[in-house]
Structures are given as structure tokens and as C-alpha cells.
DNA sequence: ATTCTGACAGCAA
DNA sequence: TTTGCTGCCAGAA
């Protein structure tokens, strides 16, 4: 059937959702890396914006695996409790200290490199 | 249409 | 090192 406006399929939000769901267990990524992979590059804020809307998404989005380029859990406050995000990450082997990921570079997952 | 905000990133001081 | 400003794109009022 003809869907005239199938724009949502290539919408920025949808891409962010897919890519975020593609992040493997125990791995993390950054907003900038995702934005860059999507082609926007400097639109890292849009990634965060999309993840903010991920609450409306039926699928569970592992947004806790997405942090800023510093490995800082900037969005932890959006997981209900402030400790939920780091709890999830630590459960996956991510070491967090003072809201910052210690082994960020070690666990970093770059969609442009790892995925392709 | 205009303005503000946002889970960021980069750079200057 | 931290702080602050700017650029960026999209959505809400």
C-alpha cells in the first residue's frame, strides 16, 4: 500500500532509535558519534532530543548506553531516579565514578567504525 | 513568523 | 583543570 509520507522511516529520530538499539551489551557510545554517523555531525543535541522522545517509543531504548563525549552521564536525571542509569551501566560492566565512565574509551562503541 | 529550550560539542580564557 | 560562550538542528509555545 502506498505510503506517501514515509519520511518517518528516515527521520532523524528513527535513525537514532535504531542505532541506539544496535549498541551491544556492555558497550557505550556518544551523542557526537551517533550524530556524525547520521550525517549531521554537529547535531549532537538532536540525538539527545531524540532520546528524550524515546520515552514515547514502544521499544525499550538503551539510552543509558549513550553518554556525551566526556563519558559523563548527563542524562541520568531522565531515567527516573538519578542512580538508575549508572546502575544499569555498572550492571553491564561499565565502571562509573562520580557520574563519569572510567573505562569510557575501553567500552566505547563507534557506529562509524564498529558498525559500518 | 519569532523566540526559547535542549540527555551536546568545540573552543577560548 | 573548570567555566562560559557559540554553533548546530528540531520542536514547542
Short mmCIF file of C-alpha atoms (C1' of nucleotides) in Angstrom, two decimals:
data_model
loop_
_atom_site.label_atom_id
_atom_site.label_comp_id
_atom_site.label_asym_id
_atom_site.label_seq_id
_atom_site.Cartn_x
_atom_site.Cartn_y
_atom_site.Cartn_z
CA UNK A 1 0.00 0.00 0.00
CA UNK A 2 1.21 3.41 -0.86
CA UNK A 3 2.54 5.42 2.00
CA UNK A 4 3.03 8.87 0.65
CA UNK A 5 4.71 10.22 3.71
CA UNK A 6 7.16 7.58 4.68
CA UNK A 7 9.51 10.21 5.86
CA UNK A 8 9.37 8.82 9.36
CA UNK A 9 11.35 5.85 8.16
CA UNK A 10 14.31 8.06 7.51
CA UNK A 11 13.59 10.50 10.21
CA UNK A 12 16.39 11.58 12.44
CA UNK A 13 14.61 10.20 15.45
CA UNK A 14 14.10 6.76 13.93
CA UNK A 15 17.73 6.55 12.97
CA UNK A 16 18.77 7.43 16.45
CA UNK A 17 16.45 4.79 17.85
CA UNK A 18 17.77 2.09 15.57
CA UNK A 19 21.35 2.96 16.15
CA UNK A 20 20.88 3.15 19.88
CA UNK A 21 19.19 -0.24 19.90
CA UNK A 22 22.15 -1.57 17.91
CA UNK A 23 24.55 -0.76 20.71
CA UNK A 24 25.74 -4.12 22.02
CA UNK A 25 25.60 -5.16 25.64
CA UNK A 26 28.37 -3.73 27.74
CA UNK A 27 29.16 -1.08 25.17
CA UNK A 28 28.54 2.65 25.14
CA UNK A 29 28.51 5.41 22.58
CA UNK A 30 28.43 9.16 22.45
CA UNK A 31 25.92 11.65 21.07
CA UNK A 32 28.51 13.17 18.79
CA UNK A 33 29.49 9.81 17.31
CA UNK A 34 25.87 8.97 16.59
CA UNK A 35 25.18 12.39 15.14
CA UNK A 36 28.24 12.11 12.97
CA UNK A 37 27.23 8.68 11.75
CA UNK A 38 23.79 10.01 10.87
CA UNK A 39 25.44 12.69 8.81
CA UNK A 40 24.53 15.69 10.87
CA UNK A 41 27.81 15.76 12.69
CA UNK A 42 27.27 18.86 14.70
CA UNK A 43 23.69 17.98 15.57
CA UNK A 44 24.61 16.03 18.64
CA UNK A 45 21.89 17.88 20.51
CA UNK A 46 19.31 16.32 18.25
CA UNK A 47 20.43 12.89 19.34
CA UNK A 48 19.72 13.80 22.92
CA UNK A 49 16.43 15.28 21.83
CA UNK A 50 15.50 12.07 20.07
CA UNK A 51 16.40 10.02 23.10
CA UNK A 52 14.23 12.30 25.16
CA UNK A 53 11.35 11.30 22.90
CA UNK A 54 12.39 7.67 23.25
CA UNK A 55 10.19 7.52 26.33
CA UNK A 56 7.23 7.62 23.95
CA UNK A 57 8.68 4.77 21.94
CA UNK A 58 7.16 1.34 22.49
CA UNK A 59 10.51 -0.38 22.23
CA UNK A 60 12.97 -0.04 25.02
CA UNK A 61 15.80 2.24 24.02
CA UNK A 62 19.08 1.55 25.84
CA UNK A 63 19.66 5.25 26.18
CA UNK A 64 21.77 4.60 29.25
CA UNK A 65 24.46 3.38 26.86
CA UNK A 66 24.57 6.79 25.23
CA UNK A 67 26.56 9.46 27.01
CA UNK A 68 28.33 12.63 26.00
CA UNK A 69 31.83 12.60 24.54
CA UNK A 70 33.29 13.01 28.00
CA UNK A 71 31.68 9.82 29.23
CA UNK A 72 29.62 11.91 31.61
CA UNK A 73 26.15 10.68 32.46
CA UNK A 74 24.43 13.89 31.54
CA UNK A 75 21.06 12.27 31.02
CA UNK A 76 20.94 10.23 34.18
CA UNK A 77 18.27 12.51 35.51
CA UNK A 78 15.93 11.38 32.75
CA UNK A 79 15.83 7.79 33.95
CA UNK A 80 13.51 8.50 36.80
CA UNK A 81 15.93 8.03 39.62
CA UNK A 82 19.32 9.64 39.30
CA UNK A 83 21.01 6.36 40.10
CA UNK A 84 19.15 4.20 37.58
CA UNK A 85 21.45 4.96 34.68
CA UNK A 86 24.70 4.22 36.41
CA UNK A 87 23.18 1.15 37.99
CA UNK A 88 22.31 -0.20 34.55
CA UNK A 89 25.74 0.64 33.17
CA UNK A 90 27.59 -0.88 36.08
CA UNK A 91 25.46 -3.95 35.63
CA UNK A 92 26.87 -4.24 32.11
CA UNK A 93 30.47 -3.92 33.18
CA UNK A 94 30.80 -0.17 32.83
CA UNK A 95 32.79 1.39 35.63
CA UNK A 96 31.35 4.67 36.81
CA UNK A 97 32.82 7.06 39.29
CA UNK A 98 31.40 10.43 40.12
CA UNK A 99 28.90 10.23 37.22
CA UNK A 100 31.76 9.66 34.83
CA UNK A 101 32.64 6.49 32.95
CA UNK A 102 36.14 5.42 33.85
CA UNK A 103 36.64 2.89 31.08
CA UNK A 104 34.86 5.03 28.54
CA UNK A 105 37.49 4.67 25.84
CA UNK A 106 37.69 0.98 26.52
CA UNK A 107 33.98 0.34 26.19
CA UNK A 108 33.31 2.95 23.55
CA UNK A 109 31.34 1.76 20.54
CA UNK A 110 31.66 3.87 17.44
CA UNK A 111 28.85 3.24 14.91
CA UNK A 112 31.02 4.52 12.09
CA UNK A 113 33.82 2.12 12.93
CA UNK A 114 32.31 -0.88 14.69
CA UNK A 115 29.06 -0.99 12.76
CA UNK A 116 29.70 0.35 9.29
"C1'" DA B 1 6.76 34.12 11.98
"C1'" DT B 2 9.64 34.70 16.25
"C1'" DT B 3 11.71 33.10 20.47
"C1'" DC B 4 13.28 29.79 23.75
"C1'" DT B 5 14.95 25.47 25.12
"C1'" DG B 6 17.50 21.08 24.90
"C1'" DA B 7 20.15 13.92 27.60
"C1'" DC B 8 25.84 18.08 23.01
"C1'" DA B 9 30.44 19.55 21.04
"C1'" DG B 10 34.17 22.68 20.39
"C1'" DC B 11 36.90 26.32 21.56
"C1'" DA B 12 38.63 30.43 24.34
"C1'" DA B 13 40.09 32.33 28.70
"C1'" DT C 1 41.53 21.96 35.45
"C1'" DT C 2 36.71 24.42 35.16
"C1'" DT C 3 33.72 27.96 33.30
"C1'" DG C 4 31.40 30.27 29.76
"C1'" DC C 5 30.06 31.31 25.10
"C1'" DT C 6 28.89 29.84 20.38
"C1'" DG C 7 27.13 26.73 16.72
"C1'" DC C 8 24.11 23.48 15.49
"C1'" DC C 9 19.11 21.30 14.34
"C1'" DA C 10 14.41 20.32 15.68
"C1'" DG C 11 10.28 21.02 18.26
"C1'" DA C 12 7.09 23.66 21.44
"C1'" DA C 13 4.58 27.97 22.79
#
